[in-house]
XYZ file of C-alpha atoms in Angstrom:
358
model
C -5.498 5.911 -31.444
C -7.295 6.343 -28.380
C -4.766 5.018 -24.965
C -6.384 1.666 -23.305
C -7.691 1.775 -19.501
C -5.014 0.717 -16.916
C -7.347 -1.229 -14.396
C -5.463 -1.556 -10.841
C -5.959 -4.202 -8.457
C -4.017 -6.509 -5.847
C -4.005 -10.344 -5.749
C -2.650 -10.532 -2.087
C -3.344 -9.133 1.271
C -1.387 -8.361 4.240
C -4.098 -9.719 6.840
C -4.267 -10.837 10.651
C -3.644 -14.645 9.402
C -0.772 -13.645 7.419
C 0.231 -13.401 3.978
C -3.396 -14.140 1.878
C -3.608 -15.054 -1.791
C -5.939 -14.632 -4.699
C -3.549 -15.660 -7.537
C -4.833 -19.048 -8.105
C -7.795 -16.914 -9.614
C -6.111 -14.638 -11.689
C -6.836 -16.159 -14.540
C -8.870 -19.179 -16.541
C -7.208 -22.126 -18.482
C -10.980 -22.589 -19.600
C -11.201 -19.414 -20.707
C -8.398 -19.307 -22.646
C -5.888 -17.277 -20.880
C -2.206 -17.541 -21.364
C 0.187 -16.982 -18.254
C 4.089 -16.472 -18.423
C 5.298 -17.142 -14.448
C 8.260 -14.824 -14.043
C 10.733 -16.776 -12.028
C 14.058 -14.895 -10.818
C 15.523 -12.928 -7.325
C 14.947 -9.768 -5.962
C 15.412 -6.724 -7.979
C 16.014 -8.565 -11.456
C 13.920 -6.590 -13.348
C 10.456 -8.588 -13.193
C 8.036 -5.493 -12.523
C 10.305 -3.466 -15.185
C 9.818 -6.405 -17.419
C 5.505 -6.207 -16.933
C 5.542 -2.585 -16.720
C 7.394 -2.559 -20.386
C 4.913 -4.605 -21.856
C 1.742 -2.914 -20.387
C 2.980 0.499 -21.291
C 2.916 -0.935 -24.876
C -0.303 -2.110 -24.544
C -1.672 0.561 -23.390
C -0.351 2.908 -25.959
C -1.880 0.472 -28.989
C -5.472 0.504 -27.203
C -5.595 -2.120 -25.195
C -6.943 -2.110 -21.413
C -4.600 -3.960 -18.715
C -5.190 -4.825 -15.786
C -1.968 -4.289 -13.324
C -1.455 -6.461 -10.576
C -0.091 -4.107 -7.852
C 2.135 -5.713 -5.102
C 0.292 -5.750 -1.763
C 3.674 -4.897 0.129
C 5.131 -2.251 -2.145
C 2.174 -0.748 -4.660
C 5.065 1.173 -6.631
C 5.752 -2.349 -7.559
C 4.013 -4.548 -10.299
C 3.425 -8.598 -9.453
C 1.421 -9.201 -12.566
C -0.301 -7.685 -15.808
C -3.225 -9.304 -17.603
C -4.301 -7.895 -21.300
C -7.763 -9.235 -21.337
C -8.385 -8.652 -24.853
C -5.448 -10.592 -25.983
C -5.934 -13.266 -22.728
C -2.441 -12.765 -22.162
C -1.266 -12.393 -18.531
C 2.198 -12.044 -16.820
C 3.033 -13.125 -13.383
C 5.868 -12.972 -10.380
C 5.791 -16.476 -9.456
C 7.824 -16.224 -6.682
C 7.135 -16.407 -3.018
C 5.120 -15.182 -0.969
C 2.306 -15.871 -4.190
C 4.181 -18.850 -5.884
C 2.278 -20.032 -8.994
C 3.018 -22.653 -12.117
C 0.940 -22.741 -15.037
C -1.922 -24.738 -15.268
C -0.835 -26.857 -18.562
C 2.735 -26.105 -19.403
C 3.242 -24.824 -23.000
C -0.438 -24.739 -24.000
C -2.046 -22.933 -21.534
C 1.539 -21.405 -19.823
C 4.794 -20.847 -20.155
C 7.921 -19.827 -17.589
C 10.386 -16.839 -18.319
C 13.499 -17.188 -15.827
C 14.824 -14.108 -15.698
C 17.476 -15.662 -13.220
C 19.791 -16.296 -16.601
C 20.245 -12.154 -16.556
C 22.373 -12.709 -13.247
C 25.815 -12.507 -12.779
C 26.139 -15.684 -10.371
C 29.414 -15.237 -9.643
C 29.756 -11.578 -8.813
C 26.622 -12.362 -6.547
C 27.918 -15.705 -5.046
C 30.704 -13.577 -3.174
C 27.765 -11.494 -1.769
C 26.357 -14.359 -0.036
C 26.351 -13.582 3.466
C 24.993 -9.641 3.099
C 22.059 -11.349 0.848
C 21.050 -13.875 3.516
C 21.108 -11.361 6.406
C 19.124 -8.970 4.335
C 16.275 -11.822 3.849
C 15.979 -13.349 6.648
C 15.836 -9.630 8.351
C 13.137 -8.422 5.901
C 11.416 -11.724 6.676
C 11.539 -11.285 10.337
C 9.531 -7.773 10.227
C 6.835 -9.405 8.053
C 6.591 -12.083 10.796
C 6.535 -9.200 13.225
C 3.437 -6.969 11.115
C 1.212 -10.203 11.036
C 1.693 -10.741 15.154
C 0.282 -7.392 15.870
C -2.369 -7.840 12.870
C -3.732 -11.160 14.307
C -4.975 -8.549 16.947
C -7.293 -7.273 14.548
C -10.465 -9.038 15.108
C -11.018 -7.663 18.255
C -10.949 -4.151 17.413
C -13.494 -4.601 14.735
C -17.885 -4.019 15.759
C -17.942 -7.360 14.953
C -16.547 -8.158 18.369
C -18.904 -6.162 20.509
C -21.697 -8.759 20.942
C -25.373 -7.233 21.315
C -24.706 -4.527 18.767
C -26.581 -6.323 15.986
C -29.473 -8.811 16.090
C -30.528 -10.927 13.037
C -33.212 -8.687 12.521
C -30.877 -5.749 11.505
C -28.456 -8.491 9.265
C -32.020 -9.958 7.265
C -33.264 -6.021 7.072
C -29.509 -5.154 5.352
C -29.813 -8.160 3.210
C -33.437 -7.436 1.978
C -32.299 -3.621 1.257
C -29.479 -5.327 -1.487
C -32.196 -7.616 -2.799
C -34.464 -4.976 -3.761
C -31.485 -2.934 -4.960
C -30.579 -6.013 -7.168
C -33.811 -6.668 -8.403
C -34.230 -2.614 -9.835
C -31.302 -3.877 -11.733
C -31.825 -4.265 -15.889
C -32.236 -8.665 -16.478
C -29.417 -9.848 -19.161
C -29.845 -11.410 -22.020
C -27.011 -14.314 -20.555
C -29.107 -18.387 -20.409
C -25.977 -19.255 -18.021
C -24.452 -17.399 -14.772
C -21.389 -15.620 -15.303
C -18.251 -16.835 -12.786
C -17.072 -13.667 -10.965
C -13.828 -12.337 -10.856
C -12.266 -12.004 -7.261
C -10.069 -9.189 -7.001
C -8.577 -6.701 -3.969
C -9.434 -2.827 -4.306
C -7.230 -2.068 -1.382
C -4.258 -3.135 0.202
C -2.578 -2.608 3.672
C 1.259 -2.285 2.830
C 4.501 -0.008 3.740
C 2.095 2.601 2.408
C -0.236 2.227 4.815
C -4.192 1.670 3.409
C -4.069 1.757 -0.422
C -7.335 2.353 -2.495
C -7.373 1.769 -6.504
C -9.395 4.713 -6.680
C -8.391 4.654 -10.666
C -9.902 1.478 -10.889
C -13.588 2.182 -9.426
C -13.800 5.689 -11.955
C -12.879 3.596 -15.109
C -15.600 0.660 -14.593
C -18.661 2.537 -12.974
C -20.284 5.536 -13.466
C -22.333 5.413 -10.459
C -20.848 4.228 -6.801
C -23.552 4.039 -3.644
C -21.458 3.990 -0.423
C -22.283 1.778 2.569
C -23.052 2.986 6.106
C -20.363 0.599 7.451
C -19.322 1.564 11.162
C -21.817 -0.816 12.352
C -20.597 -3.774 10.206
C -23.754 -4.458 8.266
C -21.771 -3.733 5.054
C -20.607 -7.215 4.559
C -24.140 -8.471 4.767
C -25.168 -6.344 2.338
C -22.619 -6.901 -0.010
C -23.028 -10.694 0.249
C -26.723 -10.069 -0.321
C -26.304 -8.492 -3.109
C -24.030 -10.748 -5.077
C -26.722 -13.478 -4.306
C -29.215 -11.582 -5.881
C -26.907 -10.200 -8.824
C -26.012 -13.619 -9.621
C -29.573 -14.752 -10.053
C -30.277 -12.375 -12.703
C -26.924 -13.428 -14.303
C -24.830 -10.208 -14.353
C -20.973 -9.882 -14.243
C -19.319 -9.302 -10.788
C -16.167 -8.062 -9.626
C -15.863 -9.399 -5.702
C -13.446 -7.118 -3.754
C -12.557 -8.889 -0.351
C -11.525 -6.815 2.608
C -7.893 -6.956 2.939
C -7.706 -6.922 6.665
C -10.276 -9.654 6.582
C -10.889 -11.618 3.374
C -13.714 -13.211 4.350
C -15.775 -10.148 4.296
C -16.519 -8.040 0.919
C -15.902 -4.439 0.408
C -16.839 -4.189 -2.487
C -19.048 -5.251 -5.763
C -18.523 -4.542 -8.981
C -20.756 -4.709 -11.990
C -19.156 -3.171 -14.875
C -21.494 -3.801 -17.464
C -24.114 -1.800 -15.561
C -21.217 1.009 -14.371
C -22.111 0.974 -10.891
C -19.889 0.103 -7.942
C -21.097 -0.639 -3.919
C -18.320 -0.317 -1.637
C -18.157 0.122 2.162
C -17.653 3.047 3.895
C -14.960 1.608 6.138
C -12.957 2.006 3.063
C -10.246 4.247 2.756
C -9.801 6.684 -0.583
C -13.228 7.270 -1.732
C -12.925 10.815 -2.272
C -13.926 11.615 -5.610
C -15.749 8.211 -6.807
C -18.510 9.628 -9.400
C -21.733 10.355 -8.964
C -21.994 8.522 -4.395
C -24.480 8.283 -3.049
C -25.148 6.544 0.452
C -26.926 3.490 1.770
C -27.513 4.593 5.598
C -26.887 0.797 6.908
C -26.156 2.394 10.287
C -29.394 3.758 10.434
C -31.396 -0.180 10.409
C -30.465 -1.036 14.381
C -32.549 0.406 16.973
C -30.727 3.673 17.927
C -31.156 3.782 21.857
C -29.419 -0.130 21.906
C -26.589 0.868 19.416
C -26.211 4.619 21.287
C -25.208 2.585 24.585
C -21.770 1.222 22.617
C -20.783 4.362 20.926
C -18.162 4.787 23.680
C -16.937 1.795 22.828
C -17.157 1.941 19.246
C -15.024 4.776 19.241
C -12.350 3.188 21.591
C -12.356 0.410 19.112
C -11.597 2.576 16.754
C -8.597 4.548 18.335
C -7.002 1.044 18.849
C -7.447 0.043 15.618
C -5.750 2.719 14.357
C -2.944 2.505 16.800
C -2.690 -1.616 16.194
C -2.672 -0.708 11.878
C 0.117 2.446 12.811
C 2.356 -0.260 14.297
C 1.556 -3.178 11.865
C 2.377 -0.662 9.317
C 5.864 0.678 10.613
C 7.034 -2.894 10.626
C 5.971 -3.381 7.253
C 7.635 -0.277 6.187
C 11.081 -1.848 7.487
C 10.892 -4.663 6.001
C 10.237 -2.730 2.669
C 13.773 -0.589 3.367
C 15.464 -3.811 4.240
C 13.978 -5.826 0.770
C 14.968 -2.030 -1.141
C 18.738 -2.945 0.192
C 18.632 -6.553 -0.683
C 17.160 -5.492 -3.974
C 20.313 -2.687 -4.267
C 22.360 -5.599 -3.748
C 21.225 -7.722 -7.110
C 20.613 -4.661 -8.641
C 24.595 -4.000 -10.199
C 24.528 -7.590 -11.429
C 21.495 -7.536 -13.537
C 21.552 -7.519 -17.217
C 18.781 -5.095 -17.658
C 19.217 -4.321 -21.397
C 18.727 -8.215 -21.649
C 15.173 -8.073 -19.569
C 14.226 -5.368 -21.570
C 15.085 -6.621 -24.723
C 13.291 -9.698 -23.973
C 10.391 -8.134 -23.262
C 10.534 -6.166 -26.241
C 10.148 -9.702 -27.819
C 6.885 -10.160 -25.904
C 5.289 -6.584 -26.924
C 6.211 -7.278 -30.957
C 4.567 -11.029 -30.352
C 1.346 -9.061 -28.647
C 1.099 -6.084 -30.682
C 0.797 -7.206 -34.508
């Protein structure tokens, strides 16, 4: 039996407003989708518990998509077997989530009840430091990312004109309209998903992700900032002729894309700004830098290259603090960790994989 495709993405994003979340998308009570919310503390075994179950999956054949954690990508926060609209969550904060309908449409697993309360009760004071500790160096990563903005081209007015954002946008609608027409009489809802995350591992890319749903990825010229209008463009026109999309937000600022996927057509569009695109299949480029008038955008490449220096510098230090707060959650976690049942986790999700797998 041939193995299933393990589809990587992120639901959250470490971004200059804070902590921002796509989970209230991750999946559709009107589609039919089933989520368990994993409720329990640090280090209890919830990504074991996913990563259990989509190993199994997997292995029978069926593709999963893993939700990777935005501030630790070693770590799951979710897995969703489309096939058998079953998904799996970590409910708990900073992405807090309750199903939709309770028992037909979700369900919670507290994996809490593999605790040893009392051993961990006497450990009270060493647990609270540890969190509010870890806390305190996310607080610290978002103050120097709320700098962002202002190392971005978007801040250096008189680069672009609205000439050079319509000629961007009419490039993706005559992109779109080469495009194949469907066969759908109704528009498909897109999914919203993260390729990339900024985390204790600095930028991180589902590179994975990209070479299992297209066989064909066009780059975008992105240094001048006319990806996003492209993009946008695009999913306009797209949507018109009724394909499926896959909208990837930028991390550092979700209310620009990075990204559009249409996976029925195997072709990808993501921005150049992007890190870990070495390797996508068959890229090509869409010279988006080349649409502004050369001699006005030549007269900020100083600047555009300072900007880009202390961006670098601003992510470097955003990142360090986010790195200690991952070795300070790692201790808290090393804490809970002696007073976990994990045979129990695993045996309960052994439950789940005999349930999925018939």
């Amino acid at each position: 039996m041939a193995k299933g495709k393990a589809l990587p993405f992120f639901l959250g994003a470490n971004t200059p407003k804070g902590f921002y979340s796509l989970y209230d998308q991750y999946v559709s009570t009107q589609r039919g989708d089933f989520l368990y919310v994993l409720k329990g503390g640090p280090g209890c075994g919830k990504s074991s518990f996913m990563r259990r179950i989509a190993e199994a999956a997997l292995d029978s054949g069926l593709d999963v998509e893993y939700i990777l954690c935005s501030g630790d990508p070693d770590s799951l926060d979710g897995v969703y077997i489309p096939e058998k609209r079953i998904a799996y969550v970590d409910g708990t904060a900073p992405h807090v989530l309750e199903p939709d309908c309770c028992g037909a449409a979700g369900a919670y697993l507290d994996l809490s009840r593999y605790l040893d309360t009392a051993a961990l009760q006497h450990k009270l004071p060493e647990l609270l430091d540890l969190q509010r500790r870890y806390k305190a160096k996310y607080a610290h990563a978002y103050t120097l990312l709320r700098a962002l903005p202002s190392f971005s081209p978007e801040a250096l007015d008189g680069l672009l004109t609205e000439d050079d954002y319509a000629a961007a946008a009419h490039r993706a609608e005559s992109a779109a309209n080469r495009m194949p027409k469907t066969q759908r009489k109704t528009p498909v809802e897109p999914r919203t998903r993260f390729l990339r995350a900024f985390s204790a591992k600095g930028e991180s890319f589902c590179t994975e992700t990209v070479r299992a749903l297209c066989d064909k990825v066009y780059l975008l010229d992105d240094r001048l900032g006319l990806a996003d209008t492209y993009l946008k463009a695009l999913m306009s026109a797209a949507q018109k002729r009724r394909h499926a999309l896959i909208l990837c937000p930028d991390p550092l600022a979700p209310e620009r894309l990075e990204a559009v996927l249409l996976p029925e057509l195997r072709l990808g569009y993501i921005a150049e700004r992007t890190v870990g695109l070495e390797g996508l299949p068959a890229a090509r480029h869409i010279r988006l830098d080349k649409i502004p008038d050369e001699t006005r955008t030549s007269a900020f490449r100083a600047r555009l290259r300072a900007l880009t220096r202390q961006r670098a510098e601003l992510l470097s230090q955003a990142q360090l603090s986010l790195a200690q707060a991952k070795t300070l959650h790692d201790a808290l976690e090393a804490q809970y960790n002696p007073h976990v049942n994990f045979a129990g986790v695993l045996a309960e999700a052994k439950t789940h994989v005999q349930r999925i797998i018939r």
